[in-house]
Short mmCIF file of C-alpha atoms in Angstrom, two decimals:
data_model
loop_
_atom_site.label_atom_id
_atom_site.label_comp_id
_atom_site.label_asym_id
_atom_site.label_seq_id
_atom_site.Cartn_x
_atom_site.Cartn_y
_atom_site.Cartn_z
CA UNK A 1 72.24 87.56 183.59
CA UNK A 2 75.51 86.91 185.22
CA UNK A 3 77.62 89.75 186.66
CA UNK A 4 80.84 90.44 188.37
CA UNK A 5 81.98 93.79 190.24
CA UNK A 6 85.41 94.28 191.36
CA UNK A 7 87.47 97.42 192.75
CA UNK A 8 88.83 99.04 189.79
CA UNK A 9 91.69 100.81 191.50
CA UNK A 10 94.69 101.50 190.90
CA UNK A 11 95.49 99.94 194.26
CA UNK A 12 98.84 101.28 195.06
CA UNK A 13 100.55 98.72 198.07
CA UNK A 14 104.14 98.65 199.19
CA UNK A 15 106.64 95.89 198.71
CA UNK A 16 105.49 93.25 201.79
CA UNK A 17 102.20 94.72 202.57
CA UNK A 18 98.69 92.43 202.46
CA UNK A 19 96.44 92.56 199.58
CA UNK A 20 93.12 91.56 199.18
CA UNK A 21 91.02 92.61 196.04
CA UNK A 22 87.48 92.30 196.21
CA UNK A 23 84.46 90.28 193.94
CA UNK A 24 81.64 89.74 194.21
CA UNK A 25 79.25 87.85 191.41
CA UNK A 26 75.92 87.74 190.37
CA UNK A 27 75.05 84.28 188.73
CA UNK A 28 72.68 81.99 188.18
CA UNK A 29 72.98 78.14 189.72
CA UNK A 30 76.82 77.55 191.09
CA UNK A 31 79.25 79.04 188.73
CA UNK A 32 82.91 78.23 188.43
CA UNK A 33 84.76 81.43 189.43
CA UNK A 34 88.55 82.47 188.47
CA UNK A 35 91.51 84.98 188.83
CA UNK A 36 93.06 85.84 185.57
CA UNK A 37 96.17 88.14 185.76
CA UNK A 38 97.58 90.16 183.03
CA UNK A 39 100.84 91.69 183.45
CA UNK A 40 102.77 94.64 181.34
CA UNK A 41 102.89 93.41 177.94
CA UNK A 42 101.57 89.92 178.33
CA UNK A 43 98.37 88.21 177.57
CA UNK A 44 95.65 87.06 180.55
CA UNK A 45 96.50 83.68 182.62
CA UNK A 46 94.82 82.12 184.84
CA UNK A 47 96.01 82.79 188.44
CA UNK A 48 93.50 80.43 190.70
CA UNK A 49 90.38 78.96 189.86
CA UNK A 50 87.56 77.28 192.32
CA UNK A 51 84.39 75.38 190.67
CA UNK A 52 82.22 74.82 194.24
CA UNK A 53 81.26 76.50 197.31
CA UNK A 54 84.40 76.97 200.15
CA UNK A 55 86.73 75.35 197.42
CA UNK A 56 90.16 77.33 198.00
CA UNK A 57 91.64 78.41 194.90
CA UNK A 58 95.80 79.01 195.77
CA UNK A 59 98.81 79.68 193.31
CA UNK A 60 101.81 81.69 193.41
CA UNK A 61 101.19 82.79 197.02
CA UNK A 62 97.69 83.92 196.34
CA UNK A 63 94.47 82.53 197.74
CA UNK A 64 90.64 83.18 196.95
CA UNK A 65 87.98 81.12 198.96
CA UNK A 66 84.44 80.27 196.78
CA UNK A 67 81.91 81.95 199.40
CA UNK A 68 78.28 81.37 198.14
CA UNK A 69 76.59 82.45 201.10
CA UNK A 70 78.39 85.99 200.39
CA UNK A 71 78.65 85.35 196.51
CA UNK A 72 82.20 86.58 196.97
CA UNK A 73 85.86 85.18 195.73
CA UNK A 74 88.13 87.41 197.11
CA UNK A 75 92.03 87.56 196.14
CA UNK A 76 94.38 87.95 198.73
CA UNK A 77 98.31 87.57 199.24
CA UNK A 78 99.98 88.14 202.69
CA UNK A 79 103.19 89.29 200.84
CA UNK A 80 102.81 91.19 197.61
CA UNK A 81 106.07 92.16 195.63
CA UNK A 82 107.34 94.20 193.03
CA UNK A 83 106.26 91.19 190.41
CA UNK A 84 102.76 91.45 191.32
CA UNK A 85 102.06 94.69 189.65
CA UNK A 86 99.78 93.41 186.77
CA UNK A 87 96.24 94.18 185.98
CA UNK A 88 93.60 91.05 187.97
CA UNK A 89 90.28 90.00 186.57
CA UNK A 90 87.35 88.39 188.24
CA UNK A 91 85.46 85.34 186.21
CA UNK A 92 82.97 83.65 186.26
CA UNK A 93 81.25 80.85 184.01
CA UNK A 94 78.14 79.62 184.46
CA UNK A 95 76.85 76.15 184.54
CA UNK A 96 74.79 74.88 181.57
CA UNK A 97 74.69 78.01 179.87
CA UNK A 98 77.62 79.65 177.91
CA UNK A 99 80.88 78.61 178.18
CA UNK A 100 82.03 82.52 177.54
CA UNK A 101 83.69 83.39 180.58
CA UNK A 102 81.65 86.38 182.25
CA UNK A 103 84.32 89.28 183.70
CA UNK A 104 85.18 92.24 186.07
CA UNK A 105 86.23 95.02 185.13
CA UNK A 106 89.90 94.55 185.91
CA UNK A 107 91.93 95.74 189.37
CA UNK A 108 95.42 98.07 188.40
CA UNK A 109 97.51 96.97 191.26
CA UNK A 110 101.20 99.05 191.45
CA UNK A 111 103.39 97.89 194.08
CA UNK A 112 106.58 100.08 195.05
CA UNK A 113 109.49 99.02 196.44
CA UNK B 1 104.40 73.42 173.12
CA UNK B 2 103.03 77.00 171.00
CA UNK B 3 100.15 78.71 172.41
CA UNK B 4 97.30 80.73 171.31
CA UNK B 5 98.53 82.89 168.51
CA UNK B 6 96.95 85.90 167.07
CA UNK B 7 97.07 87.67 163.68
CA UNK B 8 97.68 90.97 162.94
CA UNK B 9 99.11 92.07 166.11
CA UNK B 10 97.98 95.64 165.10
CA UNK B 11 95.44 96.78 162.64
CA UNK B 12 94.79 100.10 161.67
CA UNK B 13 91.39 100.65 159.49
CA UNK B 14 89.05 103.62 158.71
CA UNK B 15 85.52 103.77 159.68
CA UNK B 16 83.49 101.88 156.92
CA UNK B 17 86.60 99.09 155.87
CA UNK B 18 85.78 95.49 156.68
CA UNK B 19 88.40 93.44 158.59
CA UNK B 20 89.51 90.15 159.27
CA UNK B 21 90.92 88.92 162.72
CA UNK B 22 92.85 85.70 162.96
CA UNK B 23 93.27 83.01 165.53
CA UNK B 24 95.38 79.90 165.67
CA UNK B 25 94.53 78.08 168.64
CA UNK B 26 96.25 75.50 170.84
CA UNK B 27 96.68 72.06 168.77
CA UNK B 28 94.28 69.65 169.71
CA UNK B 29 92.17 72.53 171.60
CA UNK B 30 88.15 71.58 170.39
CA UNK B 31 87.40 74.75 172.10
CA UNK B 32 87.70 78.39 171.04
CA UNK B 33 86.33 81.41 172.02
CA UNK B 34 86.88 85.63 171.05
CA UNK B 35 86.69 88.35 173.66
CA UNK B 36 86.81 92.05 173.26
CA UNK B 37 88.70 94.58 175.30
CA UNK B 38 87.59 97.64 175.45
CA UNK B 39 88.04 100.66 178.18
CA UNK B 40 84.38 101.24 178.41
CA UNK B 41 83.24 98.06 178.15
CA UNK B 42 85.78 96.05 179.70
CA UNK B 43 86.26 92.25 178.99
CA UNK B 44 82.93 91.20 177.28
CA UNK B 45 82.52 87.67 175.57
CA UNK B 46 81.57 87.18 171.62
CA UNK B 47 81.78 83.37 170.72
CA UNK B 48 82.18 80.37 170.93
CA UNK B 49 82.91 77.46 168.96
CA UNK B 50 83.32 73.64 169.79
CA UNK B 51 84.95 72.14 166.98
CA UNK B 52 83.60 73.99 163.79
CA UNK B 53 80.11 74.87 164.78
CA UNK B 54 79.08 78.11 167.07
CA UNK B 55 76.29 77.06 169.57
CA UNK B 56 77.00 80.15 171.29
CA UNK B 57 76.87 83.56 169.15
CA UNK B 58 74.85 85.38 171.86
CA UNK B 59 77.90 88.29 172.63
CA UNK B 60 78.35 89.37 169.09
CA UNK B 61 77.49 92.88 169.42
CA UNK B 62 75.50 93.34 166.41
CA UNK B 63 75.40 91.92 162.38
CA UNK B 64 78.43 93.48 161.38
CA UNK B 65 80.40 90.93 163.54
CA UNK B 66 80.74 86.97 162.58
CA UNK B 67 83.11 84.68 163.09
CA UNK B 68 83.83 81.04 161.27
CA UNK B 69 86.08 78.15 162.28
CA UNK B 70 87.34 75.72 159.40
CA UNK B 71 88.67 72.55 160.19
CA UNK B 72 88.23 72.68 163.13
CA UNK B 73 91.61 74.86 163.99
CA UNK B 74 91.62 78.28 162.99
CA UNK B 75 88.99 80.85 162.88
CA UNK B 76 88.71 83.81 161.25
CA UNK B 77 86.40 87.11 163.34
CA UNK B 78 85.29 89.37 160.74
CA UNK B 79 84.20 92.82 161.14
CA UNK B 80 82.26 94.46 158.42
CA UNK B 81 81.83 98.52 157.98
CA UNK B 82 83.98 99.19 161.28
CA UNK B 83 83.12 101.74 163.08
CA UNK B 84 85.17 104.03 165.56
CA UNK B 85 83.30 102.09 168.39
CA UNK B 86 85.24 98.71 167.39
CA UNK B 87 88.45 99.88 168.29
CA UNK B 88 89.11 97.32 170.70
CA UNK B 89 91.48 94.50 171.67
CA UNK B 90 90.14 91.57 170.18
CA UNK B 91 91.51 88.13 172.45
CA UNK B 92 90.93 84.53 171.46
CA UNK B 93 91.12 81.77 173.72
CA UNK B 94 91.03 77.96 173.34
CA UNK B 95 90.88 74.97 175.85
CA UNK B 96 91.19 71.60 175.69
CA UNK B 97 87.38 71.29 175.55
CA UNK B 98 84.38 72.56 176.76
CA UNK B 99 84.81 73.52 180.31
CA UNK B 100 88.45 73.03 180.82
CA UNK B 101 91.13 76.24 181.27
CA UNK B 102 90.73 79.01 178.63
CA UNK B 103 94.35 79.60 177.06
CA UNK B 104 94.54 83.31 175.95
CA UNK B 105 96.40 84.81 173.09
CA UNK B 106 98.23 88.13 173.21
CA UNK B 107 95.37 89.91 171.26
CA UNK B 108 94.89 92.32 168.22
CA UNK B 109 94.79 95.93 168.43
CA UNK B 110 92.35 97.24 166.44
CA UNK B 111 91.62 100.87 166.02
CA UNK B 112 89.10 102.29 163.58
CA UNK B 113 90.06 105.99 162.45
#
């Protein structure tokens, strides 16, 4: 079945530094794969999305490149901030099968001024 | 325009009530789908429905879960003889149709005592 593993943290950064969470899937076919971001007291959004291989998810000055030869979608940011401290999930959904999204387990990331 | 809404916010049961979970998805959304949040489990899918019919059941947990969708708008998730292992946030999600960006609500809080 399909999978996804990301660092569970917390990842603790200061204000400015470079962040990169990792993921890495295990699917079936070519799935679409997502960021979803959930900050303090809010529901999930979507944060980036990419549905093929070396698409380049970017939004809100954070990027994630589709790798299939890797089966990786790692987030990054050059420039985190205070704002960024929310919990990020890794998706995926699979192609012709269900349309339930498939998810990490969620990356704590605390930035400090 | 209103999102995903979800109904009770909070619910408090003991082990062995039955209770019902409300969603009021996006107008116009064909597509809905429940999650569960739990800390052991993580994000796991339950169901999905595309207008008022589930072709996709396969992440209800076991028979004491099921879900309906009337008019093709809300839906109701119903859990029967709760048990301390429920206690869970329960999200629902719509999009536009199949395929297209999940829209999350802000979740109920269930806990089974």
């Amino acid at each position: 079945g399909n999978s996804v593993t990301q660092m569970e943290g917390p990842v603790t950064l200061s204000e400015e530094a470079f962040l990169t969470i990792n993921c890495t899937y295990t699917a079936t076919g070519y799935p679409s794969l997502f960021w979803y971001v959930q900050y303090p007291g809010e529901g999930l959004q979507l944060l980036l999305k990419a549905t093929k291989a070396d698409d380049k998810g970017s939004n809100k000055g954070f990027e994630a490149t589709y790798r299939k030869e890797t089966t990786s979608f790692h987030l990054e940011k050059g420039s985190v901030q205070v704002s960024d401290s929310a919990v990020y999930f890794c998706a995926l959904r699979g192609r012709g099968g269900a349309d339930g999204l498939t998810f990490g387990k969620g990356t704590h990331l605390i930035i400090q001024p | 325009g209103a999102g995903v809404s979800q109904s009770p916010s909070n619910k408090v049961t003991e082990k062995g009530k039955d209770v019902e979970l409300r969603c009021d998805p996006i107008s116009g959304h064909t597509a809905l789908y429940w999650y569960r949040q739990s800390l052991g489990q993580g994000l796991e899918f339950l169901i999905y429905f595309q207008g008022n019919s589930a072709p996709d059941k396969s992440g209800l947990p076991s028979d004491r879960f099921s879900a309906e969708r009337t008019g093709g708008s809300v839906s109701t998730l119903t859990i029967q003889r709760t048990q301390q292992e429920d206690s869970a946030v329960y999200l629902c999600a719509s999009s536009v149709d199949r395929g297209y960006e999940q829209y999350f609500g802000p979740g109920t809080r269930l806990t089974v005592t």
